[in-house]
C-alpha cells in the first residue's frame, strides 16, 4: 500500500516499489513516494476493444491510421487499483514529481501518468541516473517539463511495432504455422542467426598440415615454435582458405605452400635432432589501453563471457542494483563518466594500486555511435565515492555481487594507466635430412607494467565451437628465453599436425548483441528482450552458449526475405532507428514519418500497407521446403521438420519416402550421409515384429520424433461392431421426452515402449518388444504394503512407490530386480531428510552459481527445473527433450535474479462502515473497462507502454 498522503506534501512517482523505497531515504518528510509499478496503460489487443470500435478505424491495430495514427489506450485491469491509489494521493499533494526512468520509455510512462491522473497541481519531470543522496539532490535541483519529443519517439516506436507485427505476423500464421511472429528487431536478429547457419551449411573444410617443435638453447632453456616457411615459401594456415575449401584468390601458389600429411611427416622426421640457428630476433614495445566503462550492450557481452549470464538475467540483476542504489542507470549507450565519477575512480585506483597506476590526466571516452542516446552516463558504481566489492558483499546476493564487482572493476580500470611491456619475435631455420630448409617462428608478450590489468582484464569471445582466438592468446603470452642472432638451437619433439578449417562460429548472446550494436540496429533497452523473444518463439535454441536456428526460423526468414525483403534489410532497420532518434531530437514529425512508413513516401517508396495488399499468392509448400542434397527435400510440417524424397520403387503418384528429424540435430549437421542414415532408419519404421499371444494384436517397431519405440496395432471397430455397441446401450431420455444420443465406443489407447539403449529398430525382436510393453512391471510391495513398480522413463529406468521414485543402475534391472532388492533401495536414507526425489526427467550436473545438482522433475503442474532450493517451471512450448543444460541453468538464474516476492500478511479486519459511507475508493465495478483514446493536446501525440512490470515493448517482438 502507498504511504498515506499528508496535506501539502510533494508526491513523487517512480516506476518500481523497490526504487520508491530507495529514494524515500534521501527525501525529507515533505515528500511522499509511490510507484506506478511499470506501465499503467497500453494499446489493447484489437479483440479487447469495445464492440462499437471493433468495426471502426481502430479495429485492426487499436490505432487509427486514417487520423494521424491516433492510438487508443486502455488502463489494464491490473493497474486500475494502482491508478485509483495514485489519484487519491495526488488529491492531497501540492506538487507532483514524475520520476520515472531517464530514457524514452520512462518519459512515455511519465506522460501516460500525466494524461491519466490529470493533476491540478504543478507538475515537474525529475530524472536521475543514480539513487544516492547526491544523485537525488542534483535531480531536485534540475527538474524540467516532460520532453514531448522523447515521448513522440517512444510512441512512434510502439505504433511502428504494432503496425509491423500485426500486418506481417498473420502472413506467417497462414503460410508456416500459428503462434509465430514478426518484429522489427526480432526478425532481423533471427535473420542474422539463420544466415550464419547457412554459411556453416555451405562451408567446405580444407585440410592442411604444419609442424611444431621444442627448441633448446646451449644453456638448456627451451621453448616451442611453429613452422612458418619451407624453402622460403610461407606455410598455409587456416586464414589462407576460403569457405569453399580453396586457397583464396589473393594467395599465389608460389608464395604459399600447402603441406599434406606425407610431406609434413617426412619433414618432421628429417628435422629430428637437427641443428637450428636464430635468423632474426625482434622486440617491439607493447601498450594496451583500457576499455571505457560499460554501456548496456558491453555489459551484456562481458556478463555473458565472464559470468555466463544471459542478457535477460544481466538486465534483471542490473535493475535491482540500480533500484537499490548500487549502480547508475543500466540502459545507456554512453561511455562518458561524470566529473565526480572520474574523480572517484582515479582516487580509488590510487588508493588500491598506487599513484603510478593512473595517468597524469583523466581519461575521456567518446561514444562511437553518433545516435547514442538514453541516459547521459556509462554504467558505474553509484555515488561520488565508490564502494568496493568487499564493502557491499554482505548486502548483495551472489548474482548481484558478481555483476557489481564486474562493473566496479571495469569503471576503475577505465581511468587507470596503459599496460606496458614488449613483444619479442624470433625466427630460426634448420635443414632437414632431405635438404629442405624449414623456418620456425615464435613470439611472446611480456608485461612489465600491468597498469589497468591490475584491476581488469577482458575475456576473449568464444562460442566453444573450435574458436582459435583463446588458444592464440595463450600462445602469445608465453615468454621466450634470452636469445641472440646466430645462436645455435637443437630441435626436439618435432611433430607434424593436421588441421581442418572450421566454419564461422555461431552467434552467442554476447556476439549477436555486439553485431546488432555494430549495425546500429536496436537500442540498449531492446537487446535482452529481443534475444528472449527469438528463443521463446522457438526460432533459436541454445547449444552451449551458441545460438542455433530451428528449421521453422529458416522458413520464416525465407518468406520475409522473398516477400518483405525491405523489412528485414539490415540497413533499412538501422535507418528506422536513426529516424526514431531524429524524432526524439525534434527534427522529424511523428505523424509524417508514420504516414510514409505505412502508406508510402512522396519519393515513391512503397508503404507497408501496399506491400501486404499486393503480396499475391505465396506457395506455402515452397516456403517450407529446402533441398538439402540432390533429390532430398526438408519440409517444415505441422508436427515438425522431416525429410522427403521420391520413392524409387513406387510408380507414378506413389507416396514419397519420409524420415523424421531428431530434435537435437542442428541444421549444419544434416549432411547427405546423415540424411541417408535417417532414411535407412525410417525404412525400418513400421516393421512388423510379430503378434502378442495374449491379445492377438500385431506388434510393430516405429521411428518417432523422440526416438525409436514399439507399439501394438489396435484395429478400428467396424461399422457393424460400433452399431452393435450402440444397440447394447440402454436408451436414455431428456426431460422433454426426446432420446439422448448414444455414445460411441472409445478407441483403446495402444501400449507403447521406448527402445532401450542396447536395442535398435533393425534388431529388436517381438519378445523384447513384449517385455517393453509389459512395463511398468509390478515388482512387489514395500514394507507398508504400497505397490512398487519398475518403469522406463525418458531418461532412464527407475522404481516407483506411490510418489517416491528411485533410479535404477541399469536397464536390465527393469526386468530382473526383485521385491527384496527394491525394498533395500527404499530402505536407504532419504536426501536432506525429505522424501526421496522422483526419478528425474533429466540431469544437468552442478549449477555454476549454487554448485548444486540441477535436474528436471515432473511436478503437479508439469515438469520443472530445480537445484534443490529454487524451482522454475519449464516454459510452455519447450519440451523436456529439447531442454539443454545451459537453458536449465539460465532458467534458474532468471528465477534467482527476480526480487523475492513480498510476504503476504493477513489483512486487518474491516471496521464497520460508517453510515452513509460508500465503497472503498480502491474498488472498481466488476468487468468495467477504464480506457481512453489518446488526448489531442497542442503538443504532439506520444507513445505507450505495456502494463505490469517494466517490460520493454520496443524490441519489435
PDB file of C-alpha atoms in Angstrom, residues 486-612:
ATOM      1  CA  UNK A 486      73.140 -16.732 -34.767  1.00  0.00           C
ATOM      2  CA  UNK A 487      72.578 -18.678 -31.524  1.00  0.00           C
ATOM      3  CA  UNK A 488      72.560 -22.439 -32.081  1.00  0.00           C
ATOM      4  CA  UNK A 489      69.463 -24.439 -31.084  1.00  0.00           C
ATOM      5  CA  UNK A 490      68.557 -28.124 -31.080  1.00  0.00           C
ATOM      6  CA  UNK A 491      65.182 -29.241 -32.410  1.00  0.00           C
ATOM      7  CA  UNK A 492      63.389 -31.852 -30.326  1.00  0.00           C
ATOM      8  CA  UNK A 493      59.949 -33.462 -30.490  1.00  0.00           C
ATOM      9  CA  UNK A 494      59.285 -32.004 -33.929  1.00  0.00           C
ATOM     10  CA  UNK A 495      55.786 -33.202 -34.700  1.00  0.00           C
ATOM     11  CA  UNK A 496      53.540 -32.990 -37.775  1.00  0.00           C
ATOM     12  CA  UNK A 497      49.996 -31.856 -37.003  1.00  0.00           C
ATOM     13  CA  UNK A 498      46.971 -31.979 -39.265  1.00  0.00           C
ATOM     14  CA  UNK A 499      44.327 -29.272 -39.225  1.00  0.00           C
ATOM     15  CA  UNK A 500      40.980 -28.626 -40.816  1.00  0.00           C
ATOM     16  CA  UNK A 501      39.419 -25.219 -41.304  1.00  0.00           C
ATOM     17  CA  UNK A 502      36.287 -24.608 -39.276  1.00  0.00           C
ATOM     18  CA  UNK A 503      33.095 -22.833 -40.324  1.00  0.00           C
ATOM     19  CA  UNK A 504      32.232 -19.397 -38.933  1.00  0.00           C
ATOM     20  CA  UNK A 505      31.342 -19.682 -35.260  1.00  0.00           C
ATOM     21  CA  UNK A 506      27.677 -19.435 -34.398  1.00  0.00           C
ATOM     22  CA  UNK A 507      26.497 -16.310 -32.662  1.00  0.00           C
ATOM     23  CA  UNK A 508      26.347 -16.271 -28.895  1.00  0.00           C
ATOM     24  CA  UNK A 509      24.247 -13.835 -26.890  1.00  0.00           C
ATOM     25  CA  UNK A 510      27.356 -11.694 -26.458  1.00  0.00           C
ATOM     26  CA  UNK A 511      28.369 -11.697 -30.118  1.00  0.00           C
ATOM     27  CA  UNK A 512      24.882 -11.080 -31.506  1.00  0.00           C
ATOM     28  CA  UNK A 513      24.462  -8.095 -29.192  1.00  0.00           C
ATOM     29  CA  UNK A 514      27.809  -6.793 -30.480  1.00  0.00           C
ATOM     30  CA  UNK A 515      26.696  -7.390 -34.080  1.00  0.00           C
ATOM     31  CA  UNK A 516      23.373  -5.615 -33.611  1.00  0.00           C
ATOM     32  CA  UNK A 517      25.147  -2.681 -31.987  1.00  0.00           C
ATOM     33  CA  UNK A 518      27.755  -2.538 -34.768  1.00  0.00           C
ATOM     34  CA  UNK A 519      24.988  -2.417 -37.363  1.00  0.00           C
ATOM     35  CA  UNK A 520      23.145   0.202 -35.226  1.00  0.00           C
ATOM     36  CA  UNK A 521      20.058  -1.982 -35.030  1.00  0.00           C
ATOM     37  CA  UNK A 522      18.014  -1.644 -31.871  1.00  0.00           C
ATOM     38  CA  UNK A 523      18.888   0.234 -28.716  1.00  0.00           C
ATOM     39  CA  UNK A 524      20.152  -0.708 -25.229  1.00  0.00           C
ATOM     40  CA  UNK A 525      16.666  -1.492 -23.959  1.00  0.00           C
ATOM     41  CA  UNK A 526      15.884  -3.834 -26.889  1.00  0.00           C
ATOM     42  CA  UNK A 527      18.733  -6.348 -26.888  1.00  0.00           C
ATOM     43  CA  UNK A 528      17.722  -8.559 -23.949  1.00  0.00           C
ATOM     44  CA  UNK A 529      14.001  -8.771 -24.843  1.00  0.00           C
ATOM     45  CA  UNK A 530      14.865  -9.411 -28.487  1.00  0.00           C
ATOM     46  CA  UNK A 531      17.024 -12.422 -27.644  1.00  0.00           C
ATOM     47  CA  UNK A 532      14.415 -13.705 -25.203  1.00  0.00           C
ATOM     48  CA  UNK A 533      11.713 -13.371 -27.866  1.00  0.00           C
ATOM     49  CA  UNK A 534      13.517 -15.340 -30.574  1.00  0.00           C
ATOM     50  CA  UNK A 535      14.286 -18.100 -28.062  1.00  0.00           C
ATOM     51  CA  UNK A 536      10.742 -18.192 -26.657  1.00  0.00           C
ATOM     52  CA  UNK A 537       9.228 -18.240 -30.162  1.00  0.00           C
ATOM     53  CA  UNK A 538      11.268 -21.331 -30.991  1.00  0.00           C
ATOM     54  CA  UNK A 539      13.280 -19.592 -33.713  1.00  0.00           C
ATOM     55  CA  UNK A 540      16.531 -20.187 -31.835  1.00  0.00           C
ATOM     56  CA  UNK A 541      17.759 -22.727 -29.311  1.00  0.00           C
ATOM     57  CA  UNK A 542      20.969 -22.760 -27.317  1.00  0.00           C
ATOM     58  CA  UNK A 543      23.724 -25.322 -27.655  1.00  0.00           C
ATOM     59  CA  UNK A 544      26.226 -24.408 -25.028  1.00  0.00           C
ATOM     60  CA  UNK A 545      26.436 -20.648 -25.464  1.00  0.00           C
ATOM     61  CA  UNK A 546      25.849 -20.851 -29.234  1.00  0.00           C
ATOM     62  CA  UNK A 547      22.542 -19.795 -30.819  1.00  0.00           C
ATOM     63  CA  UNK A 548      21.230 -22.455 -33.214  1.00  0.00           C
ATOM     64  CA  UNK A 549      18.313 -21.639 -35.538  1.00  0.00           C
ATOM     65  CA  UNK A 550      15.375 -24.007 -35.947  1.00  0.00           C
ATOM     66  CA  UNK A 551      14.083 -25.133 -39.318  1.00  0.00           C
ATOM     67  CA  UNK A 552      10.994 -23.020 -38.627  1.00  0.00           C
ATOM     68  CA  UNK A 553      13.288 -19.994 -38.471  1.00  0.00           C
ATOM     69  CA  UNK A 554      14.611 -20.912 -41.924  1.00  0.00           C
ATOM     70  CA  UNK A 555      11.059 -20.904 -43.309  1.00  0.00           C
ATOM     71  CA  UNK A 556      10.177 -17.623 -41.601  1.00  0.00           C
ATOM     72  CA  UNK A 557      13.280 -15.836 -42.826  1.00  0.00           C
ATOM     73  CA  UNK A 558      12.857 -17.199 -46.348  1.00  0.00           C
ATOM     74  CA  UNK A 559       9.293 -15.861 -46.502  1.00  0.00           C
ATOM     75  CA  UNK A 560      10.355 -12.483 -45.135  1.00  0.00           C
ATOM     76  CA  UNK A 561      13.345 -12.215 -47.485  1.00  0.00           C
ATOM     77  CA  UNK A 562      11.294 -13.104 -50.550  1.00  0.00           C
ATOM     78  CA  UNK A 563       8.165 -11.066 -49.799  1.00  0.00           C
ATOM     79  CA  UNK A 564       9.143  -8.471 -47.161  1.00  0.00           C
ATOM     80  CA  UNK A 565      12.817  -8.035 -48.040  1.00  0.00           C
ATOM     81  CA  UNK A 566      12.915  -4.363 -47.152  1.00  0.00           C
ATOM     82  CA  UNK A 567      11.652  -5.045 -43.638  1.00  0.00           C
ATOM     83  CA  UNK A 568      14.438  -7.484 -42.758  1.00  0.00           C
ATOM     84  CA  UNK A 569      17.131  -5.447 -44.511  1.00  0.00           C
ATOM     85  CA  UNK A 570      19.871  -4.503 -42.063  1.00  0.00           C
ATOM     86  CA  UNK A 571      20.449  -1.003 -43.418  1.00  0.00           C
ATOM     87  CA  UNK A 572      16.731  -0.225 -43.618  1.00  0.00           C
ATOM     88  CA  UNK A 573      16.243  -1.310 -39.998  1.00  0.00           C
ATOM     89  CA  UNK A 574      19.190   0.824 -38.901  1.00  0.00           C
ATOM     90  CA  UNK A 575      17.762   3.820 -40.782  1.00  0.00           C
ATOM     91  CA  UNK A 576      14.453   3.341 -38.979  1.00  0.00           C
ATOM     92  CA  UNK A 577      16.343   3.510 -35.686  1.00  0.00           C
ATOM     93  CA  UNK A 578      18.052   6.720 -36.803  1.00  0.00           C
ATOM     94  CA  UNK A 579      14.677   8.166 -37.825  1.00  0.00           C
ATOM     95  CA  UNK A 580      13.337   7.467 -34.338  1.00  0.00           C
ATOM     96  CA  UNK A 581      16.357   9.315 -32.939  1.00  0.00           C
ATOM     97  CA  UNK A 582      15.571  12.267 -35.212  1.00  0.00           C
ATOM     98  CA  UNK A 583      12.014  12.317 -33.895  1.00  0.00           C
ATOM     99  CA  UNK A 584      13.455  12.337 -30.354  1.00  0.00           C
ATOM    100  CA  UNK A 585      15.562  15.352 -31.300  1.00  0.00           C
ATOM    101  CA  UNK A 586      12.541  17.146 -32.744  1.00  0.00           C
ATOM    102  CA  UNK A 587      13.895  17.049 -36.300  1.00  0.00           C
ATOM    103  CA  UNK A 588      11.113  14.894 -37.787  1.00  0.00           C
ATOM    104  CA  UNK A 589       7.359  14.999 -37.164  1.00  0.00           C
ATOM    105  CA  UNK A 590       5.933  11.741 -35.851  1.00  0.00           C
ATOM    106  CA  UNK A 591       2.769  11.609 -37.921  1.00  0.00           C
ATOM    107  CA  UNK A 592       4.506  12.378 -41.219  1.00  0.00           C
ATOM    108  CA  UNK A 593       7.052   9.631 -40.618  1.00  0.00           C
ATOM    109  CA  UNK A 594       4.369   7.029 -39.848  1.00  0.00           C
ATOM    110  CA  UNK A 595       2.414   8.106 -42.924  1.00  0.00           C
ATOM    111  CA  UNK A 596       5.452   7.456 -45.116  1.00  0.00           C
ATOM    112  CA  UNK A 597       6.185   4.116 -43.460  1.00  0.00           C
ATOM    113  CA  UNK A 598       2.653   2.760 -43.705  1.00  0.00           C
ATOM    114  CA  UNK A 599       1.075   4.466 -46.707  1.00  0.00           C
ATOM    115  CA  UNK A 600       4.202   5.220 -48.757  1.00  0.00           C
ATOM    116  CA  UNK A 601       6.592   8.138 -49.165  1.00  0.00           C
ATOM    117  CA  UNK A 602       6.490  11.080 -51.569  1.00  0.00           C
ATOM    118  CA  UNK A 603       9.560   9.695 -53.359  1.00  0.00           C
ATOM    119  CA  UNK A 604       7.552   6.680 -54.450  1.00  0.00           C
ATOM    120  CA  UNK A 605       8.796   4.249 -51.796  1.00  0.00           C
ATOM    121  CA  UNK A 606       6.081   1.656 -51.147  1.00  0.00           C
ATOM    122  CA  UNK A 607       4.421   1.607 -47.741  1.00  0.00           C
ATOM    123  CA  UNK A 608       3.835  -1.467 -45.623  1.00  0.00           C
ATOM    124  CA  UNK A 609       0.090  -1.498 -46.315  1.00  0.00           C
ATOM    125  CA  UNK A 610       0.610  -1.633 -50.065  1.00  0.00           C
ATOM    126  CA  UNK A 611       3.255  -4.343 -49.714  1.00  0.00           C
ATOM    127  CA  UNK A 612       0.793  -6.547 -47.792  1.00  0.00           C
TER     128      UNK A 612
END
